[in-house]
mmCIF file of C-alpha atoms in Angstrom:
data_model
loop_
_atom_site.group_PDB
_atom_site.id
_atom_site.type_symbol
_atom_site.label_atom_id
_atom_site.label_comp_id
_atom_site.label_asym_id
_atom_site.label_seq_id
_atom_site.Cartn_x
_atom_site.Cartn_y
_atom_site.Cartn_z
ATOM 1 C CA UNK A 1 -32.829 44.474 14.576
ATOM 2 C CA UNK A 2 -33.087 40.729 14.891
ATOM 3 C CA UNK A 3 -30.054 38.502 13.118
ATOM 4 C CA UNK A 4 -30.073 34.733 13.642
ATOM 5 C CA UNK A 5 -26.740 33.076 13.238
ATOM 6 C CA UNK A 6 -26.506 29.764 11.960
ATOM 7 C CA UNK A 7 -23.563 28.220 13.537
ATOM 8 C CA UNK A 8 -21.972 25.451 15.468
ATOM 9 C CA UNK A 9 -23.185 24.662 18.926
ATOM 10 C CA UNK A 10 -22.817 27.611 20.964
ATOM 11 C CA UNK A 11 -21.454 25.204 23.815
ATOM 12 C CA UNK A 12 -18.503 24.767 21.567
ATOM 13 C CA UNK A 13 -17.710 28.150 21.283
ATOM 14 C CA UNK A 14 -14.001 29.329 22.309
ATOM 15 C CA UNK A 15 -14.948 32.970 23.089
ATOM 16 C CA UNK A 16 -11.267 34.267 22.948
ATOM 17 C CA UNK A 17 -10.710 33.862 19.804
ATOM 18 C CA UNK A 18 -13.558 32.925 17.649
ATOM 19 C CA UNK A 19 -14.867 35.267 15.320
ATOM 20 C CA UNK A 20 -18.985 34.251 15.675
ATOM 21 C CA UNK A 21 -18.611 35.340 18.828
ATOM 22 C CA UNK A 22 -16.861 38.681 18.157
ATOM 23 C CA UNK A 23 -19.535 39.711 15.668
ATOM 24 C CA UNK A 24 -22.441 39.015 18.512
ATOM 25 C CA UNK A 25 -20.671 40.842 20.918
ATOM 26 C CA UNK A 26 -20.080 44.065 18.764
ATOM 27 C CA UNK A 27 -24.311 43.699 17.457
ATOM 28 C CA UNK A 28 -25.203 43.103 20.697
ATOM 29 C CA UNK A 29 -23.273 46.403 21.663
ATOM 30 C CA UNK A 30 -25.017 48.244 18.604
ATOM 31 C CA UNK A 31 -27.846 47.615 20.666
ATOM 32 C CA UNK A 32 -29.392 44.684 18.293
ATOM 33 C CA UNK A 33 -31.111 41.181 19.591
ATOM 34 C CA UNK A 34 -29.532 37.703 18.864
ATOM 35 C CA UNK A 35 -30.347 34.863 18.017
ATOM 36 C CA UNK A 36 -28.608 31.123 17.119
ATOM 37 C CA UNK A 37 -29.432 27.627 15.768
ATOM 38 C CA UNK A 38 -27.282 24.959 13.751
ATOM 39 C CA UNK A 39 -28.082 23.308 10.646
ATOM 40 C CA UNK A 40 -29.358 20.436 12.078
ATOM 41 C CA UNK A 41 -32.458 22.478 13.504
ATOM 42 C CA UNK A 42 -33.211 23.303 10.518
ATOM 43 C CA UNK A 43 -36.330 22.399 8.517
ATOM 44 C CA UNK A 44 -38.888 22.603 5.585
ATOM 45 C CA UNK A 45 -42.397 21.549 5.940
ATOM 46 C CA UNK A 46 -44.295 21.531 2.010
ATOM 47 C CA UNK A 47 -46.558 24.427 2.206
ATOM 48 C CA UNK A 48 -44.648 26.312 4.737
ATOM 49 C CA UNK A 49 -41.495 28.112 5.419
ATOM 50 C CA UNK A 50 -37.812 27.434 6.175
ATOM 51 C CA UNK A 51 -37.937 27.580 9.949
ATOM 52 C CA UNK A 52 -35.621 26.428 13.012
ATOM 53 C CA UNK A 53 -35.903 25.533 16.365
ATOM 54 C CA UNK A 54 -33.980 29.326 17.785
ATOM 55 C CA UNK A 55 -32.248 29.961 21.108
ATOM 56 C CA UNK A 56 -32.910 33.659 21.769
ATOM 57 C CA UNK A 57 -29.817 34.673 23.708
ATOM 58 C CA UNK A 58 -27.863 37.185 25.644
ATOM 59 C CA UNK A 59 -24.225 37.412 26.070
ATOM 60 C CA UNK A 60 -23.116 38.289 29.556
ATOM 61 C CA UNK A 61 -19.218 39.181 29.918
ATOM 62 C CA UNK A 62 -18.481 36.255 31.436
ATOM 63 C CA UNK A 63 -15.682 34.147 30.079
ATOM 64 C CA UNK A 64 -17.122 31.067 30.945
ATOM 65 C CA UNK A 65 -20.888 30.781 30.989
ATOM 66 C CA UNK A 66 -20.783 33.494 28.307
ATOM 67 C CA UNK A 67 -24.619 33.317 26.912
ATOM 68 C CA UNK A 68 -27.793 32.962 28.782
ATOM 69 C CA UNK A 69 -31.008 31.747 26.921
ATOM 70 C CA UNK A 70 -33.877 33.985 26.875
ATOM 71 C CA UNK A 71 -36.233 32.401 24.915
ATOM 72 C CA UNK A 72 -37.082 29.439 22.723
ATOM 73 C CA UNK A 73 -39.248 29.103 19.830
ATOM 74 C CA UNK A 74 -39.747 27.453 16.368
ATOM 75 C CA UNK A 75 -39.234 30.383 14.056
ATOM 76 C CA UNK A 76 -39.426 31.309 10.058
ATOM 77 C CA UNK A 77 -36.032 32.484 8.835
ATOM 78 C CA UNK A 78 -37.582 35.143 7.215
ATOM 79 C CA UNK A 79 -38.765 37.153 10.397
ATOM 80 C CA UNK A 80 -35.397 37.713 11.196
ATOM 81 C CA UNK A 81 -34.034 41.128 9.827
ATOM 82 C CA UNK A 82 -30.687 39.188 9.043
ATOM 83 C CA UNK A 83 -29.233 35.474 8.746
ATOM 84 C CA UNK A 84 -25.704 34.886 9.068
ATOM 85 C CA UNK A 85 -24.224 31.617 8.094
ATOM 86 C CA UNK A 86 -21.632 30.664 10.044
ATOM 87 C CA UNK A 87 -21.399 27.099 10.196
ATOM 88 C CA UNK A 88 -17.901 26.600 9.804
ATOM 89 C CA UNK A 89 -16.425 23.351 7.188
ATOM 90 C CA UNK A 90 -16.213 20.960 6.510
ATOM 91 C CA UNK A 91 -18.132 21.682 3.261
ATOM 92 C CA UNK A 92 -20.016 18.420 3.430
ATOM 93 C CA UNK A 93 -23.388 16.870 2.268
ATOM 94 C CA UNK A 94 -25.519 18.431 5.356
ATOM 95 C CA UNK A 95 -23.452 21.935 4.387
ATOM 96 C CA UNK A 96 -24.792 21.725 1.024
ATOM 97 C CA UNK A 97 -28.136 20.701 1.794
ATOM 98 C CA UNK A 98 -28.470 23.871 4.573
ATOM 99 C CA UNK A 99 -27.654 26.532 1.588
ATOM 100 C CA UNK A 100 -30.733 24.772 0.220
ATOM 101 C CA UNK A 101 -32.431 25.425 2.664
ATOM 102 C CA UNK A 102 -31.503 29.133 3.452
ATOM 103 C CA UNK A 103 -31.586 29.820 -0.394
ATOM 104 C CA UNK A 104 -35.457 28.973 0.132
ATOM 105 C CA UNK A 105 -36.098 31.065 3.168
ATOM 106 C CA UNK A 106 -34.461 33.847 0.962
ATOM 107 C CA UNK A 107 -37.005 33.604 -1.725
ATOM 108 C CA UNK A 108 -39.476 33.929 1.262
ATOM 109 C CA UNK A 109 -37.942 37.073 2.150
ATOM 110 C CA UNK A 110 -34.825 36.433 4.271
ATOM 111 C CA UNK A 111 -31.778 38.166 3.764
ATOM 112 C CA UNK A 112 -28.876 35.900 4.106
ATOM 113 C CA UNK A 113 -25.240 36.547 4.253
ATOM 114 C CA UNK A 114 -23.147 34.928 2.926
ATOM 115 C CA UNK A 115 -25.621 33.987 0.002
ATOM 116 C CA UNK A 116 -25.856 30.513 0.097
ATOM 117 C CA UNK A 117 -25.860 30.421 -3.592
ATOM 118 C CA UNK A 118 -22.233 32.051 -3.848
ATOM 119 C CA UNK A 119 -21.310 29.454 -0.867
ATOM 120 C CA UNK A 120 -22.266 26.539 -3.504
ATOM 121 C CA UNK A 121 -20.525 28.262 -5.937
ATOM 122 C CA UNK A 122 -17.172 29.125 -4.388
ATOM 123 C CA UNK A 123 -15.383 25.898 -3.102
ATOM 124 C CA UNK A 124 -12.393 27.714 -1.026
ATOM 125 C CA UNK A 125 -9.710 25.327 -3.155
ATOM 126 C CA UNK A 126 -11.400 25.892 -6.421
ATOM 127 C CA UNK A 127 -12.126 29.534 -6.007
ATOM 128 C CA UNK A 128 -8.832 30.703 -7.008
ATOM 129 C CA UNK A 129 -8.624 29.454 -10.524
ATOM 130 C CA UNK A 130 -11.053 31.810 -11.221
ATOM 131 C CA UNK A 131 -7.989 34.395 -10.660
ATOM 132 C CA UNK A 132 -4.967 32.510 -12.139
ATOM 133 C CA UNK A 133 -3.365 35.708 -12.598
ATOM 134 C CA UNK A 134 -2.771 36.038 -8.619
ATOM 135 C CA UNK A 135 -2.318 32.154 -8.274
ATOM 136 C CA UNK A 136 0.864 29.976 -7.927
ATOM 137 C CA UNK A 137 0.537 27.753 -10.971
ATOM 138 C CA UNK A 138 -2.168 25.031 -9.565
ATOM 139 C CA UNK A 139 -3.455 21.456 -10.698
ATOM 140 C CA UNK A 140 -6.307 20.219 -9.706
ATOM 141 C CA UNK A 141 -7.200 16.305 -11.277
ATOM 142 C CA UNK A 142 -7.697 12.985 -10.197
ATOM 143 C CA UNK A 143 -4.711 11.832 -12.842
ATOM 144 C CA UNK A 144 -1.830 10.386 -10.990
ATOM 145 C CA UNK A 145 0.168 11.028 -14.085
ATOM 146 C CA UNK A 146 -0.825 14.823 -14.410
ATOM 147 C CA UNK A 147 0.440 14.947 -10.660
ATOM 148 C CA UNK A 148 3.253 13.489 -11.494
ATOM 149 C CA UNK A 149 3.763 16.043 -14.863
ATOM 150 C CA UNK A 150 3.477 18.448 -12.669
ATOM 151 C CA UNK A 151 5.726 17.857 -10.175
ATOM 152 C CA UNK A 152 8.443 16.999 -13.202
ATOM 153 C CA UNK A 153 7.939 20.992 -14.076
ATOM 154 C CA UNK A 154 8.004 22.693 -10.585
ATOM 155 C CA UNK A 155 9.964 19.997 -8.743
ATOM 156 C CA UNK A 156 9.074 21.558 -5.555
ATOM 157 C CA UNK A 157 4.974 21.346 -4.897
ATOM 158 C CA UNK A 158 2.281 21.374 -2.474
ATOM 159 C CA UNK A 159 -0.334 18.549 -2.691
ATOM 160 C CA UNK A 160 -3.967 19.160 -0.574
ATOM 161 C CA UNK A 161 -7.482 17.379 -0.601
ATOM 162 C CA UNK A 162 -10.454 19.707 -2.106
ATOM 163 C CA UNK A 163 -11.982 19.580 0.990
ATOM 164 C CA UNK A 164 -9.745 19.884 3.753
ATOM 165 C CA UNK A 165 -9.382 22.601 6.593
ATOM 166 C CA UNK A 166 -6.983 23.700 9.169
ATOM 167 C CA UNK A 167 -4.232 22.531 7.167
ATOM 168 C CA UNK A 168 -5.170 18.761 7.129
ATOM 169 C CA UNK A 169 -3.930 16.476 4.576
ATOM 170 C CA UNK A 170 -1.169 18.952 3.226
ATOM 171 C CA UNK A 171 2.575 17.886 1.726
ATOM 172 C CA UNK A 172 4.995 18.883 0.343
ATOM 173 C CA UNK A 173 6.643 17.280 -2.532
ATOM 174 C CA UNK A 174 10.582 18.962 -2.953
ATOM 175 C CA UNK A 175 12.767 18.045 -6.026
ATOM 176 C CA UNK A 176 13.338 14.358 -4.733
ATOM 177 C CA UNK A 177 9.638 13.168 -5.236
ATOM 178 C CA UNK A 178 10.304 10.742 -2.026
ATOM 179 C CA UNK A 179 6.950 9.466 -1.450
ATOM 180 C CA UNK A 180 5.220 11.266 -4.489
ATOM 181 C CA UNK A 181 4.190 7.877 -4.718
ATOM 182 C CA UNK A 182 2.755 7.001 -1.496
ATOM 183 C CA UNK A 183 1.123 10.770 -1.452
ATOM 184 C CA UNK A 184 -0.536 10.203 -4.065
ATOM 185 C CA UNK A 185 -2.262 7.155 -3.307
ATOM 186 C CA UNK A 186 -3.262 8.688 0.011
ATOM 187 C CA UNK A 187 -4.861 11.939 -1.298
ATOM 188 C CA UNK A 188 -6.104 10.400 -4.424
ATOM 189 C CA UNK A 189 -7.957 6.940 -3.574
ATOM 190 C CA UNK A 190 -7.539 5.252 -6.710
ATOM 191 C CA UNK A 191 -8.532 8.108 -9.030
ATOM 192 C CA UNK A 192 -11.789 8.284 -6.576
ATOM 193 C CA UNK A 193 -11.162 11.910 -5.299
ATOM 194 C CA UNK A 194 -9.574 15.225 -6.716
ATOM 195 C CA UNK A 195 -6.336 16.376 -5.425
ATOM 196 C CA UNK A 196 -5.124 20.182 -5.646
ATOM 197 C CA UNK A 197 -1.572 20.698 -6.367
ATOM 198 C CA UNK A 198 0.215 23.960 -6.369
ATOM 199 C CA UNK A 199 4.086 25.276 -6.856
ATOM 200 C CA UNK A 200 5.409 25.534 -3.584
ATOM 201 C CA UNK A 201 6.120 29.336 -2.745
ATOM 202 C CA UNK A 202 9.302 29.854 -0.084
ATOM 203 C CA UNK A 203 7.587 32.907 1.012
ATOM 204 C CA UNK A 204 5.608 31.003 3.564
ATOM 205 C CA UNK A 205 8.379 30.933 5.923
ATOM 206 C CA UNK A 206 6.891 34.579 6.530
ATOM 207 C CA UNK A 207 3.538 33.343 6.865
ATOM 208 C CA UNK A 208 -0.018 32.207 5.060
ATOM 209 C CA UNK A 209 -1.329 35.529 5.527
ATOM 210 C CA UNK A 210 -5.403 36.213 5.894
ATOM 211 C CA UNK A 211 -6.895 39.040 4.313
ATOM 212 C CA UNK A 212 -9.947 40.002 5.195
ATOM 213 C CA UNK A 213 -12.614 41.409 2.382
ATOM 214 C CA UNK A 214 -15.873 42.845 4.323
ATOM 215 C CA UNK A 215 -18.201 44.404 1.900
ATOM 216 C CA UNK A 216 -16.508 44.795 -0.687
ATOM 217 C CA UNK A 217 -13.593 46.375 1.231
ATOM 218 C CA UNK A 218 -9.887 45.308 2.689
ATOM 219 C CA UNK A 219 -9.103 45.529 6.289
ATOM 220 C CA UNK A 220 -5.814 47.328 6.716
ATOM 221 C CA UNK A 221 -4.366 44.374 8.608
ATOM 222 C CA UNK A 222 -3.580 40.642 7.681
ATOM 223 C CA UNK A 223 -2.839 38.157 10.069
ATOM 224 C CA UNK A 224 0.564 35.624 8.923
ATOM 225 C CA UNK A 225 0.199 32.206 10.531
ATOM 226 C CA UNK A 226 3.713 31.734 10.303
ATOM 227 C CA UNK A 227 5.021 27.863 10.268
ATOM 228 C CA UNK A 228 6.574 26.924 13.407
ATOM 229 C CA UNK A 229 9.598 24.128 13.411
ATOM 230 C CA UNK A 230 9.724 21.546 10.400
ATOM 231 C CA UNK A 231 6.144 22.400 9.639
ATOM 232 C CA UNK A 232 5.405 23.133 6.286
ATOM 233 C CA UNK A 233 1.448 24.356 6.996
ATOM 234 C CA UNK A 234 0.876 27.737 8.924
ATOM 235 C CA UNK A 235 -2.311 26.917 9.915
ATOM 236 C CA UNK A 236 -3.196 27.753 13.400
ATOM 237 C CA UNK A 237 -4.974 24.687 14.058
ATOM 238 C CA UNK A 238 -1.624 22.832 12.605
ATOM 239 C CA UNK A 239 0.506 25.105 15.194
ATOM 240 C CA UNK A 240 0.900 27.959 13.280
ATOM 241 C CA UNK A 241 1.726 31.152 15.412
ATOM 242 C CA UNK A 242 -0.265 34.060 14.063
ATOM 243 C CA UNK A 243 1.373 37.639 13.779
ATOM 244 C CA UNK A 244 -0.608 40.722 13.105
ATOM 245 C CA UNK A 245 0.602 43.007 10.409
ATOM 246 C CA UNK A 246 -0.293 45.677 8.617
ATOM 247 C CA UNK A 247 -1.383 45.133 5.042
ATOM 248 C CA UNK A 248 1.229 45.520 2.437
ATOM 249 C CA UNK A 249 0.659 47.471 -1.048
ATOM 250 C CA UNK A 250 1.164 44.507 -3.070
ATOM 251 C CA UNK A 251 -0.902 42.371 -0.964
ATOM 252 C CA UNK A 252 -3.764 45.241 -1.490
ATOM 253 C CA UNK A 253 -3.411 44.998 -5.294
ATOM 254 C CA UNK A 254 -4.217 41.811 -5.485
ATOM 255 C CA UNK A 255 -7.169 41.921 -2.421
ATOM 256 C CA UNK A 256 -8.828 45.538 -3.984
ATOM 257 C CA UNK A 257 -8.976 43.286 -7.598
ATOM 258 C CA UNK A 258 -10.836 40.378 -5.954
ATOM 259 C CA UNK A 259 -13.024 42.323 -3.487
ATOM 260 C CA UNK A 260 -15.749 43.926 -5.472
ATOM 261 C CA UNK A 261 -16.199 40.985 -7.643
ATOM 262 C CA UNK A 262 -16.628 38.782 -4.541
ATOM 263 C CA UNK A 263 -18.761 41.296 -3.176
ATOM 264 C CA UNK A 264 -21.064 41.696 -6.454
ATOM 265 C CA UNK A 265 -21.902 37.987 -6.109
ATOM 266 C CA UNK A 266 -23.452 38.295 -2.270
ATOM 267 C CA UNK A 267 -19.744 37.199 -0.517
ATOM 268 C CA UNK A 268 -20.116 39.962 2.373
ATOM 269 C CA UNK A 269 -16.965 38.085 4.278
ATOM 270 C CA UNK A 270 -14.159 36.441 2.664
ATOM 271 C CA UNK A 271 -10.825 35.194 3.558
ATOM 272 C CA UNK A 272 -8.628 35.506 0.910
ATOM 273 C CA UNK A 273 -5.373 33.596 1.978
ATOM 274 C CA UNK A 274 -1.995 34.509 0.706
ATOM 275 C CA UNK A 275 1.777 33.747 0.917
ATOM 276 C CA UNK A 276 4.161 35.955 -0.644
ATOM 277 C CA UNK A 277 1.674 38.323 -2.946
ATOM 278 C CA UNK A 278 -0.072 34.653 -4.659
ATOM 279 C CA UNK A 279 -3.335 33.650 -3.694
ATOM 280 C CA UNK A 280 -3.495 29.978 -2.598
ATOM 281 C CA UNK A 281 -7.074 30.072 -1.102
ATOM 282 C CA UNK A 282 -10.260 31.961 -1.196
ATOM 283 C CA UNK A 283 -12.612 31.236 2.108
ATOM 284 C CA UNK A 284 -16.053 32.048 2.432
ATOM 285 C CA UNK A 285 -17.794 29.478 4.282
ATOM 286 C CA UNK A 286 -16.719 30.923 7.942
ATOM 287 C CA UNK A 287 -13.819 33.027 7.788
ATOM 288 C CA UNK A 288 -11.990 33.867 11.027
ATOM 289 C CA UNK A 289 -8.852 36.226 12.293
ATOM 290 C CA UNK A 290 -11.305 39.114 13.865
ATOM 291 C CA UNK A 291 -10.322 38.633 17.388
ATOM 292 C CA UNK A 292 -6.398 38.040 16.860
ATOM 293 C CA UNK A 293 -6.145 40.609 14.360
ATOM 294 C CA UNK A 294 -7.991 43.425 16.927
ATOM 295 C CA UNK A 295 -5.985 41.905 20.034
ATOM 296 C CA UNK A 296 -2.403 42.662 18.359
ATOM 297 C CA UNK A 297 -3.281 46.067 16.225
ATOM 298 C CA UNK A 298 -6.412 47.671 18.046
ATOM 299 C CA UNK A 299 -8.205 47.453 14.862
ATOM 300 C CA UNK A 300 -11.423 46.842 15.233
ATOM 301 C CA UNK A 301 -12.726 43.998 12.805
ATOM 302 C CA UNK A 302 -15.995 43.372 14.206
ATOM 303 C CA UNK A 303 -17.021 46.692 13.914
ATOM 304 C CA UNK A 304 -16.118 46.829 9.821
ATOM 305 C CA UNK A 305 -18.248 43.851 9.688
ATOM 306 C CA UNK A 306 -21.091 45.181 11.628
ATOM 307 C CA UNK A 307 -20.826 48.420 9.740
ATOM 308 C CA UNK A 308 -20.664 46.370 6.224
ATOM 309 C CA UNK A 309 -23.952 44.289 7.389
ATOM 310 C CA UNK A 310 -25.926 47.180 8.311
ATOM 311 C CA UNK A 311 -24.911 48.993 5.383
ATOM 312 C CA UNK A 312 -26.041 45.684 3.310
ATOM 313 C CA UNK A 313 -29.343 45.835 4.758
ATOM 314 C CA UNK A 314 -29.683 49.439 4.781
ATOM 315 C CA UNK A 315 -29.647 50.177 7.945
#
């Protein structure tokens, strides 16, 4: 087969842990051709198809210099036996104007994954309300005052922008309020932008764990990015130290509930984040954890995802 990722500069790429790159290296394995381009070489010509300028590539082992180009070409998405979207956030203007795009070259004939329709309609903050009945109690408003409410019920809370990543732009608010205020204002721009606010949940001191969904399915493993210090984010871009563990019962209650629904709507990958057994976020514009998750427990992630694609194609 031929699959075409969509994705971030393949210059960019750190190979040891980035999950793009495990899920080439596992198809390329299978004995199946790659292929990558980024949004930005995209385009749409009226009376034609969705094409992109493609980098036909080959990975070679090396740790370094770890493709080598064998061929480029403008191409039609829809040759390609599979397109996978992994352009990772922010979800921005050009992010929503590429699912456009892709959701076009899928009425040609493309198959996509993830659909870019369910990418519109699953903002990773806003996701979760959707399953309240996993969820810490949440907010989400532009109303200074409602913040405020809120944090006069739960006294202890969690504050985030809608479209963060990586943990950026998170505090915590304990029973104090000291700089409630000044938060606010930050997150909040006058009433110009939506803030998410959540109960803060102790458990996190053992870890924002990441499920994995693939097809439909729950890996057996979860990766807890544990907070490290005074840090209140786990995030492992905020210095989070992730720990490999196996997947709990509760933990699978909640995931096997989610999962199929996800799945129905054409979400072949999610990251479904969790602390304690609530569900603070639901991921599904790049989801990562293969590689650290396989390094620490021998599971191996990319192949569940390989086996999931092929098995959403038919193959």
């Amino acid at each position: 087969m031929n699959i075409l990722f969509v994705a971030d500069p393949l210059e960019s790429f750190k190979t040891y842990k980035d999950t793009t790159f495990s899920m080439m290296r596992e198809l390329q394995q299978r004995g199946h051709a790659i292929a990558a381009t980024e949004p930005r070489h995209m385009g749409w010509r009226s009376g034609g198809t969705v094409n992109a300028t493609v980098r036909r590539i080959r990975l070679t082992g090396d740790a370094h210099d770890w493709f080598a180009v064998t061929g480029e070409a403008v191409e039609s998405l829809k040759d390609f036996d599979a397109v996978l979207m992994r352009k990772d956030p922010p979800f921005d203007s050009e992010f929503f104007y590429c699912t456009h795009l892709l959701e076009q070259a899928q009425r040609e004939g493309a198959r996509v994954f993830n659909r870019p329709s369910a990418l519109r309609e699953h903002p990773e903050k806003l996701a979760l309300m959707e399953f309240a009945e996993f969820a810490p109690p949440t907010l989400v408003t532009r109303s200074p005052e409602a913040i405020r409410a809120f944090h006069a019920e739960h006294r202890d809370i969690i504050l985030k922008p809608l479209d963060g990543m990586g943990g950026m732009g998170i505090f915590r608010v304990g029973a104090d309020g000291m700089n409630l205020g000044s938060i606010i204002e930050t997150l909040n721009q006058g009433g110009a932008t939506s803030v998410m606010v959540q109960r803060y949940l102790p458990e996190i001191v053992d870890g924002d764990k990441r499920l994995l969904l693939i097809g439909g399915k729950v890996a057996p493993y979860v990766l807890a990015r544990i907070p490290q210090g005074n840090e209140v984010r786990g995030n492992l871009a905020a210095g989070g130290k992730g720990v490999a563990q196996p997947l709990s019962d509760e933990n699978r209650a909640v995931a096997e509930a989610i999962a199929p629904v996800l799945a129905a709507r054409g979400l072949l990958l999610v990251g479904l984040d969790m602390i304690g057994n609530k569900v603070t976020e639901i991921n599904v514009t790049s989801p990562t954890c293969f590689q650290e998750i396989h390094d620490q427990t021998g599971f191996d992630v990319p192949a569940m995802f390989a086996d999931a694609l092929l098995d959403a194609l038919g193959r």
